[in-house]
Amino acid sequence: MGDTMRAVNIRNGKGNADALFIDDKVPKPKPTETEALVKVKAFGLNRMDLLQREGMYPVPPQASKILGVEFSGTIDSFGKDPEKGFKVGDAVFGLAYGGAYAEYISVSTHMLIQKPDHLSWEEAAGIPETWSTATQAMYLVGDFKPGKSILWHAGASSVSIAGIQLSRADKASAIYVTAGSQEKIDFCVKELGATAGFNYHEQDWSAEVLKATDGKGVDMIIDFIGASYFQGNLNAAAMDGHIVNLGAMGGIKLPGGVDMSAFFRKRLRYEGSSLRSRDPEYQGRLRDSLANHALPKFQDRSFKVFIEKIFRFEEVVEAHKLMESNKTKGKIVCTIE
């Protein structure tokens, strides 16, 4: 077994999708302490990968410079003190701080889950980041309870696809989405079971939410857009509502004229969160929650991983360009032969 591996690298350290290339001389990581070395079968793409590629994402200090935070594969070896319950050869999937766009990844065993036989490598690689993010936003941060209403922005994104399914399973009173096309809205409503969706290109989505709720608004909003949706979120939130912000696809600078009065009039909570910056112990607890509550529903197919397209490892440039198009409904996954 050699000391090098193939991994996706970035020419000049950052750039557009065409700057990505397969580097066949990358040092193979070595597992330490509680880590396992996993031979990667597939990895999922996430929006943070695009930002990191362009040098616009604050990577945690312990993270590999290699892109990618979710993967599936087989355990190759261990460090000195791995978590019990795993052995060499086990099929697993999991989260990482970085390094998944590679033939091998070294990751804490606290962030691994045994892969059920009924899940393909591609499906398993599409679960860790998206389903963990949705779970964290709804429960650990948002404190969601059955009977509450919820709005998922970017309804056809992978995180929101997971979130809509979680919301249905936990008996939300109503599930609303925003999306950029009627096709995506139809997918969220007809395929996933959302109550209704609003096209942000053609409608004032916050006004439509208020209309759909008889002026009450929604109890929880999960937002990836940021500044450009800030006022709309305040308008659409119900009394004592909770807005959980996970990203800033619509910018970080608030426009002039924002009316902040809804904060105190409605007694709102506006809270930001990030999964990648959490410590391994926190991510381990989140992993256990995901394994205990979601895996059985993947087993009986009441939860589903929606995959938009599967690419080969060598087609990573095309995979990134597809994600940048914002035309997808579900995960983009790359496989490594």
CSV table of C-alpha atoms in Angstrom, one decimal:
chain,number,residue,atom,x,y,z
A,1,MET,CA,0.0,0.0,0.0
A,2,GLY,CA,1.6,3.3,-1.2
A,3,ASP,CA,1.9,6.5,0.7
A,4,THR,CA,0.1,8.6,-1.8
A,5,MET,CA,-3.4,8.7,-3.2
A,6,ARG,CA,-5.6,10.6,-5.7
A,7,ALA,CA,-7.5,13.6,-4.5
A,8,VAL,CA,-9.2,16.6,-6.0
A,9,ASN,CA,-7.0,19.7,-5.8
A,10,ILE,CA,-7.4,23.3,-6.8
A,11,ARG,CA,-4.9,25.0,-9.1
A,12,ASN,CA,-3.4,28.1,-7.4
A,13,GLY,CA,-5.3,27.2,-4.2
A,14,LYS,CA,-8.6,28.7,-5.3
A,15,GLY,CA,-10.7,29.4,-8.4
A,16,ASN,CA,-13.7,28.5,-10.5
A,17,ALA,CA,-14.9,25.0,-11.2
A,18,ASP,CA,-12.3,24.6,-14.0
A,19,ALA,CA,-9.5,25.0,-11.5
A,20,LEU,CA,-10.3,21.6,-10.0
A,21,PHE,CA,-8.2,18.6,-11.1
A,22,ILE,CA,-7.2,15.1,-9.9
A,23,ASP,CA,-3.9,15.2,-8.2
A,24,ASP,CA,-2.3,11.7,-8.0
A,25,LYS,CA,0.5,12.6,-5.6
A,26,VAL,CA,-1.4,13.6,-2.5
A,27,PRO,CA,-0.1,12.1,0.8
A,28,LYS,CA,-2.4,9.5,2.1
A,29,PRO,CA,-3.7,10.5,5.6
A,30,LYS,CA,-2.7,8.4,8.6
A,31,PRO,CA,-5.3,7.8,11.4
A,32,THR,CA,-4.5,8.9,14.9
A,33,GLU,CA,-6.0,8.2,18.2
A,34,THR,CA,-9.8,7.7,17.7
A,35,GLU,CA,-9.6,8.0,13.9
A,36,ALA,CA,-10.3,5.5,11.2
A,37,LEU,CA,-8.8,5.5,7.7
A,38,VAL,CA,-11.7,5.0,5.2
A,39,LYS,CA,-11.3,4.0,1.6
A,40,VAL,CA,-13.9,6.3,-0.1
A,41,LYS,CA,-16.5,4.8,-2.4
A,42,ALA,CA,-18.6,8.0,-2.9
A,43,PHE,CA,-18.8,11.6,-1.7
A,44,GLY,CA,-21.6,14.2,-1.7
A,45,LEU,CA,-21.3,17.8,-2.9
A,46,ASN,CA,-22.5,20.7,-0.8
A,47,ARG,CA,-22.8,24.4,-1.4
A,48,MET,CA,-20.0,25.1,1.1
A,49,ASP,CA,-17.6,23.2,-1.3
A,50,LEU,CA,-18.2,25.9,-4.0
A,51,LEU,CA,-17.4,28.7,-1.5
A,52,GLN,CA,-14.3,26.9,-0.2
A,53,ARG,CA,-13.1,26.3,-3.7
A,54,GLU,CA,-13.3,30.1,-4.3
A,55,GLY,CA,-11.5,30.9,-1.0
A,56,MET,CA,-14.7,32.3,0.5
A,57,TYR,CA,-15.4,29.8,3.3
A,58,PRO,CA,-13.7,29.8,6.7
A,59,VAL,CA,-12.4,26.3,7.0
A,60,PRO,CA,-12.0,25.0,10.6
A,61,PRO,CA,-8.4,24.8,11.7
A,62,GLN,CA,-8.5,21.0,12.1
A,63,ALA,CA,-9.9,20.5,8.6
A,64,SER,CA,-8.1,19.0,5.6
A,65,LYS,CA,-7.5,21.5,2.7
A,66,ILE,CA,-9.1,18.9,0.5
A,67,LEU,CA,-12.8,19.6,-0.2
A,68,GLY,CA,-15.7,17.5,1.0
A,69,VAL,CA,-17.5,16.8,4.2
A,70,GLU,CA,-19.6,13.7,3.6
A,71,PHE,CA,-18.7,10.3,2.2
A,72,SER,CA,-19.3,6.5,2.2
A,73,GLY,CA,-16.7,3.8,2.1
A,74,THR,CA,-15.0,0.9,3.9
A,75,ILE,CA,-12.7,1.0,6.9
A,76,ASP,CA,-9.1,0.3,6.0
A,77,SER,CA,-7.3,0.8,9.3
A,78,PHE,CA,-7.5,2.5,12.8
A,79,GLY,CA,-5.6,4.8,15.0
A,80,LYS,CA,-4.6,3.9,18.6
A,81,ASP,CA,-8.0,4.3,20.4
A,82,PRO,CA,-11.0,3.9,18.1
A,83,GLU,CA,-14.6,3.8,19.2
A,84,LYS,CA,-15.7,0.2,19.9
A,85,GLY,CA,-18.2,-1.3,17.4
A,86,PHE,CA,-16.2,-0.8,14.3
A,87,LYS,CA,-13.8,-3.2,12.5
A,88,VAL,CA,-11.6,-3.2,9.4
A,89,GLY,CA,-13.7,-3.8,6.3
A,90,ASP,CA,-16.9,-2.3,7.8
A,91,ALA,CA,-19.1,-0.4,5.3
A,92,VAL,CA,-19.7,3.1,6.8
A,93,PHE,CA,-20.7,6.6,6.0
A,94,GLY,CA,-20.1,9.8,7.9
A,95,LEU,CA,-19.2,13.4,8.4
A,96,ALA,CA,-15.7,15.0,8.2
A,97,TYR,CA,-14.3,18.5,8.6
A,98,GLY,CA,-12.9,18.1,5.1
A,99,GLY,CA,-11.0,15.7,2.9
A,100,ALA,CA,-13.8,13.6,1.3
A,101,TYR,CA,-12.9,14.4,-2.3
A,102,ALA,CA,-10.2,11.7,-2.1
A,103,GLU,CA,-9.5,8.0,-2.3
A,104,TYR,CA,-8.9,7.9,1.4
A,105,ILE,CA,-10.0,10.0,4.4
A,106,SER,CA,-9.0,9.9,8.0
A,107,VAL,CA,-11.9,10.7,10.3
A,108,SER,CA,-12.9,10.3,13.9
A,109,THR,CA,-14.9,7.1,14.5
A,110,HIS,CA,-17.4,9.3,16.5
A,111,MET,CA,-18.5,10.7,13.2
A,112,LEU,CA,-19.1,7.3,11.4
A,113,ILE,CA,-22.3,5.3,11.0
A,114,GLN,CA,-22.6,1.7,9.9
A,115,LYS,CA,-24.0,1.6,6.4
A,116,PRO,CA,-27.2,-0.6,6.1
A,117,ASP,CA,-27.1,-3.1,3.3
A,118,HIS,CA,-30.2,-1.6,1.6
A,119,LEU,CA,-28.5,1.8,1.1
A,120,SER,CA,-26.3,2.2,-2.0
A,121,TRP,CA,-22.9,3.8,-1.6
A,122,GLU,CA,-24.3,6.9,-3.4
A,123,GLU,CA,-27.4,7.1,-1.2
A,124,ALA,CA,-25.2,6.8,2.0
A,125,ALA,CA,-22.8,9.5,0.8
A,126,GLY,CA,-25.8,11.8,0.4
A,127,ILE,CA,-27.1,11.5,4.0
A,128,PRO,CA,-24.5,12.8,6.6
A,129,GLU,CA,-24.2,16.5,5.9
A,130,THR,CA,-27.7,17.2,4.6
A,131,TRP,CA,-29.7,15.1,7.1
A,132,SER,CA,-27.5,16.2,10.1
A,133,THR,CA,-27.9,19.8,9.1
A,134,ALA,CA,-31.7,19.5,8.9
A,135,THR,CA,-31.8,17.6,12.1
A,136,GLN,CA,-29.7,20.1,13.9
A,137,ALA,CA,-31.6,23.1,12.6
A,138,MET,CA,-35.0,21.7,13.5
A,139,TYR,CA,-34.3,20.1,16.8
A,140,LEU,CA,-31.0,21.1,18.5
A,141,VAL,CA,-31.3,24.8,17.5
A,142,GLY,CA,-34.9,25.3,16.5
A,143,ASP,CA,-36.5,23.2,19.2
A,144,PHE,CA,-39.2,22.0,16.8
A,145,LYS,CA,-42.3,20.3,18.4
A,146,PRO,CA,-45.1,18.4,16.7
A,147,GLY,CA,-48.0,20.7,15.7
A,148,LYS,CA,-45.8,23.7,14.8
A,149,SER,CA,-45.7,25.1,11.2
A,150,ILE,CA,-42.5,25.4,9.3
A,151,LEU,CA,-41.1,27.2,6.2
A,152,TRP,CA,-38.1,25.7,4.4
A,153,HIS,CA,-36.4,28.1,2.0
A,154,ALA,CA,-34.6,26.6,-1.0
A,155,GLY,CA,-37.2,23.9,-0.9
A,156,ALA,CA,-35.6,21.6,-3.5
A,157,SER,CA,-32.1,21.8,-1.9
A,158,SER,CA,-30.8,18.6,-0.3
A,159,VAL,CA,-31.1,20.0,3.3
A,160,SER,CA,-34.7,21.2,2.7
A,161,ILE,CA,-35.6,17.9,1.0
A,162,ALA,CA,-34.5,16.1,4.2
A,163,GLY,CA,-36.2,18.8,6.4
A,164,ILE,CA,-39.5,18.4,4.7
A,165,GLN,CA,-39.5,14.7,5.3
A,166,LEU,CA,-38.5,15.2,8.9
A,167,SER,CA,-41.3,17.8,9.3
A,168,ARG,CA,-43.9,15.4,7.9
A,169,ALA,CA,-42.7,12.5,10.1
A,170,ASP,CA,-42.9,14.8,13.2
A,171,LYS,CA,-46.4,16.0,12.4
A,172,ALA,CA,-45.8,19.6,11.5
A,173,SER,CA,-49.2,21.4,11.2
A,174,ALA,CA,-48.1,22.9,7.9
A,175,ILE,CA,-45.0,22.8,5.7
A,176,TYR,CA,-44.2,25.6,3.3
A,177,VAL,CA,-41.4,26.1,0.9
A,178,THR,CA,-39.9,28.7,-1.4
A,179,ALA,CA,-38.2,27.7,-4.7
A,180,GLY,CA,-37.2,29.3,-8.0
A,181,SER,CA,-39.4,27.4,-10.4
A,182,GLN,CA,-42.8,25.7,-10.6
A,183,GLU,CA,-41.1,22.4,-11.3
A,184,LYS,CA,-39.3,22.6,-7.9
A,185,ILE,CA,-42.5,23.6,-6.1
A,186,ASP,CA,-44.4,20.7,-7.7
A,187,PHE,CA,-41.6,18.4,-6.6
A,188,CYS,CA,-41.8,19.6,-3.0
A,189,VAL,CA,-45.6,19.5,-2.8
A,190,LYS,CA,-46.4,16.4,-4.9
A,191,GLU,CA,-43.4,14.2,-4.2
A,192,LEU,CA,-42.3,15.3,-0.7
A,193,GLY,CA,-45.7,16.3,0.8
A,194,ALA,CA,-45.2,20.0,1.5
A,195,THR,CA,-48.4,21.9,2.1
A,196,ALA,CA,-47.7,24.7,-0.4
A,197,GLY,CA,-44.8,26.4,-2.2
A,198,PHE,CA,-44.1,29.9,-3.4
A,199,ASN,CA,-42.0,31.0,-6.4
A,200,TYR,CA,-39.7,33.7,-5.3
A,201,HIS,CA,-39.2,34.9,-8.9
A,202,GLU,CA,-42.9,35.5,-9.4
A,203,GLN,CA,-44.4,36.1,-6.0
A,204,ASP,CA,-43.9,38.0,-2.8
A,205,TRP,CA,-43.3,34.9,-0.8
A,206,SER,CA,-43.7,36.4,2.6
A,207,ALA,CA,-47.1,37.9,1.7
A,208,GLU,CA,-48.1,34.5,0.3
A,209,VAL,CA,-47.1,32.8,3.6
A,210,LEU,CA,-49.2,35.3,5.6
A,211,LYS,CA,-52.1,34.7,3.2
A,212,ALA,CA,-51.8,30.9,3.5
A,213,THR,CA,-51.8,31.2,7.3
A,214,ASP,CA,-54.6,33.7,7.6
A,215,GLY,CA,-52.2,36.4,8.7
A,216,LYS,CA,-50.6,34.3,11.6
A,217,GLY,CA,-47.3,33.5,9.9
A,218,VAL,CA,-45.2,30.4,10.5
A,219,ASP,CA,-43.7,29.2,13.8
A,220,MET,CA,-40.3,28.2,12.4
A,221,ILE,CA,-38.3,29.4,9.3
A,222,ILE,CA,-35.1,27.6,8.1
A,223,ASP,CA,-33.2,30.1,6.0
A,224,PHE,CA,-30.1,29.7,3.7
A,225,ILE,CA,-30.4,33.0,1.9
A,226,GLY,CA,-29.5,35.6,4.5
A,227,ALA,CA,-29.7,39.4,3.9
A,228,SER,CA,-32.1,39.5,1.0
A,229,TYR,CA,-34.6,37.4,2.9
A,230,PHE,CA,-34.1,39.1,6.3
A,231,GLN,CA,-37.2,41.4,6.1
A,232,GLY,CA,-39.3,38.8,4.5
A,233,ASN,CA,-38.5,36.3,7.3
A,234,LEU,CA,-39.5,38.9,9.9
A,235,ASN,CA,-42.7,39.5,8.1
A,236,ALA,CA,-43.6,35.8,7.6
A,237,ALA,CA,-42.7,34.7,11.2
A,238,ALA,CA,-45.5,34.0,13.6
A,239,MET,CA,-45.7,35.4,17.2
A,240,ASP,CA,-42.9,33.9,19.2
A,241,GLY,CA,-41.5,32.5,16.0
A,242,HIS,CA,-38.0,31.1,15.5
A,243,ILE,CA,-35.8,31.9,12.5
A,244,VAL,CA,-32.8,29.6,12.0
A,245,ASN,CA,-30.2,30.9,9.6
A,246,LEU,CA,-27.8,28.5,8.0
A,247,GLY,CA,-26.3,30.5,5.1
A,248,ALA,CA,-26.0,33.7,3.2
A,249,MET,CA,-26.6,32.9,-0.5
A,250,GLY,CA,-28.4,36.2,-0.8
A,251,GLY,CA,-25.7,38.3,0.8
A,252,ILE,CA,-24.5,39.4,4.2
A,253,LYS,CA,-25.2,43.1,4.1
A,254,LEU,CA,-28.7,44.1,5.0
A,255,PRO,CA,-30.5,46.5,2.6
A,256,GLY,CA,-31.4,49.9,3.7
A,257,GLY,CA,-34.9,50.5,5.2
A,258,VAL,CA,-35.1,47.2,7.1
A,259,ASP,CA,-37.9,47.4,9.7
A,260,MET,CA,-36.6,45.7,12.8
A,261,SER,CA,-39.8,46.3,14.9
A,262,ALA,CA,-41.0,42.7,14.3
A,263,PHE,CA,-38.3,41.5,16.7
A,264,PHE,CA,-40.0,43.0,19.7
A,265,ARG,CA,-43.6,43.1,18.4
A,266,LYS,CA,-43.6,39.4,17.7
A,267,ARG,CA,-41.0,38.4,20.3
A,268,LEU,CA,-38.9,36.6,17.6
A,269,ARG,CA,-35.7,34.6,17.9
A,270,TYR,CA,-33.3,34.9,15.0
A,271,GLU,CA,-30.5,32.4,15.4
A,272,GLY,CA,-27.5,31.4,13.3
A,273,SER,CA,-25.9,28.0,13.2
A,274,SER,CA,-23.1,26.0,11.5
A,275,LEU,CA,-22.4,22.3,11.7
A,276,ARG,CA,-18.9,22.1,10.4
A,277,SER,CA,-17.5,24.2,13.3
A,278,ARG,CA,-18.9,21.9,16.0
A,279,ASP,CA,-16.6,19.8,18.0
A,280,PRO,CA,-16.4,16.0,17.5
A,281,GLU,CA,-18.4,15.2,20.7
A,282,TYR,CA,-21.3,17.4,19.5
A,283,GLN,CA,-21.2,15.8,16.1
A,284,GLY,CA,-21.1,12.4,17.7
A,285,ARG,CA,-24.3,13.2,19.6
A,286,LEU,CA,-25.9,14.4,16.4
A,287,ARG,CA,-24.7,11.2,14.7
A,288,ASP,CA,-26.4,9.1,17.3
A,289,SER,CA,-29.6,11.1,17.0
A,290,LEU,CA,-29.6,10.6,13.2
A,291,ALA,CA,-28.8,6.9,13.5
A,292,ASN,CA,-31.5,6.2,16.1
A,293,HIS,CA,-34.3,8.3,14.5
A,294,ALA,CA,-33.7,8.4,10.7
A,295,LEU,CA,-32.0,5.1,9.8
A,296,PRO,CA,-35.1,3.0,10.7
A,297,LYS,CA,-37.1,5.2,8.3
A,298,PHE,CA,-34.6,4.8,5.6
A,299,GLN,CA,-34.9,1.0,6.2
A,300,ASP,CA,-38.7,1.1,5.6
A,301,ARG,CA,-38.3,3.7,2.8
A,302,SER,CA,-40.5,6.3,4.5
A,303,PHE,CA,-37.4,8.5,4.2
A,304,LYS,CA,-35.7,8.7,0.9
A,305,VAL,CA,-32.4,10.2,-0.4
A,306,PHE,CA,-33.1,12.1,-3.6
A,307,ILE,CA,-30.1,12.0,-5.9
A,308,GLU,CA,-30.1,14.5,-8.9
A,309,LYS,CA,-27.1,13.0,-10.6
A,310,ILE,CA,-24.1,10.7,-10.0
A,311,PHE,CA,-20.7,11.6,-11.5
A,312,ARG,CA,-17.4,9.8,-11.7
A,313,PHE,CA,-14.6,11.2,-9.5
A,314,GLU,CA,-12.9,12.4,-12.7
A,315,GLU,CA,-16.0,14.4,-13.6
A,316,VAL,CA,-15.8,16.7,-10.5
A,317,VAL,CA,-15.6,19.8,-12.7
A,318,GLU,CA,-18.9,19.0,-14.3
A,319,ALA,CA,-20.4,18.1,-10.9
A,320,HIS,CA,-19.5,21.6,-9.5
A,321,LYS,CA,-20.9,23.3,-12.6
A,322,LEU,CA,-24.2,21.5,-12.2
A,323,MET,CA,-24.5,22.6,-8.6
A,324,GLU,CA,-23.7,26.2,-9.6
A,325,SER,CA,-26.6,26.1,-12.1
A,326,ASN,CA,-29.1,26.0,-9.2
A,327,LYS,CA,-31.3,23.7,-11.3
A,328,THR,CA,-31.0,20.6,-9.2
A,329,LYS,CA,-33.5,18.8,-7.0
A,330,GLY,CA,-31.5,16.7,-4.6
A,331,LYS,CA,-27.9,15.5,-4.1
A,332,ILE,CA,-25.0,15.5,-6.5
A,333,VAL,CA,-22.7,12.6,-5.7
A,334,CYS,CA,-19.3,11.5,-7.1
A,335,THR,CA,-18.1,7.9,-7.1
A,336,ILE,CA,-14.5,6.6,-6.9
A,337,GLU,CA,-13.6,3.4,-8.7
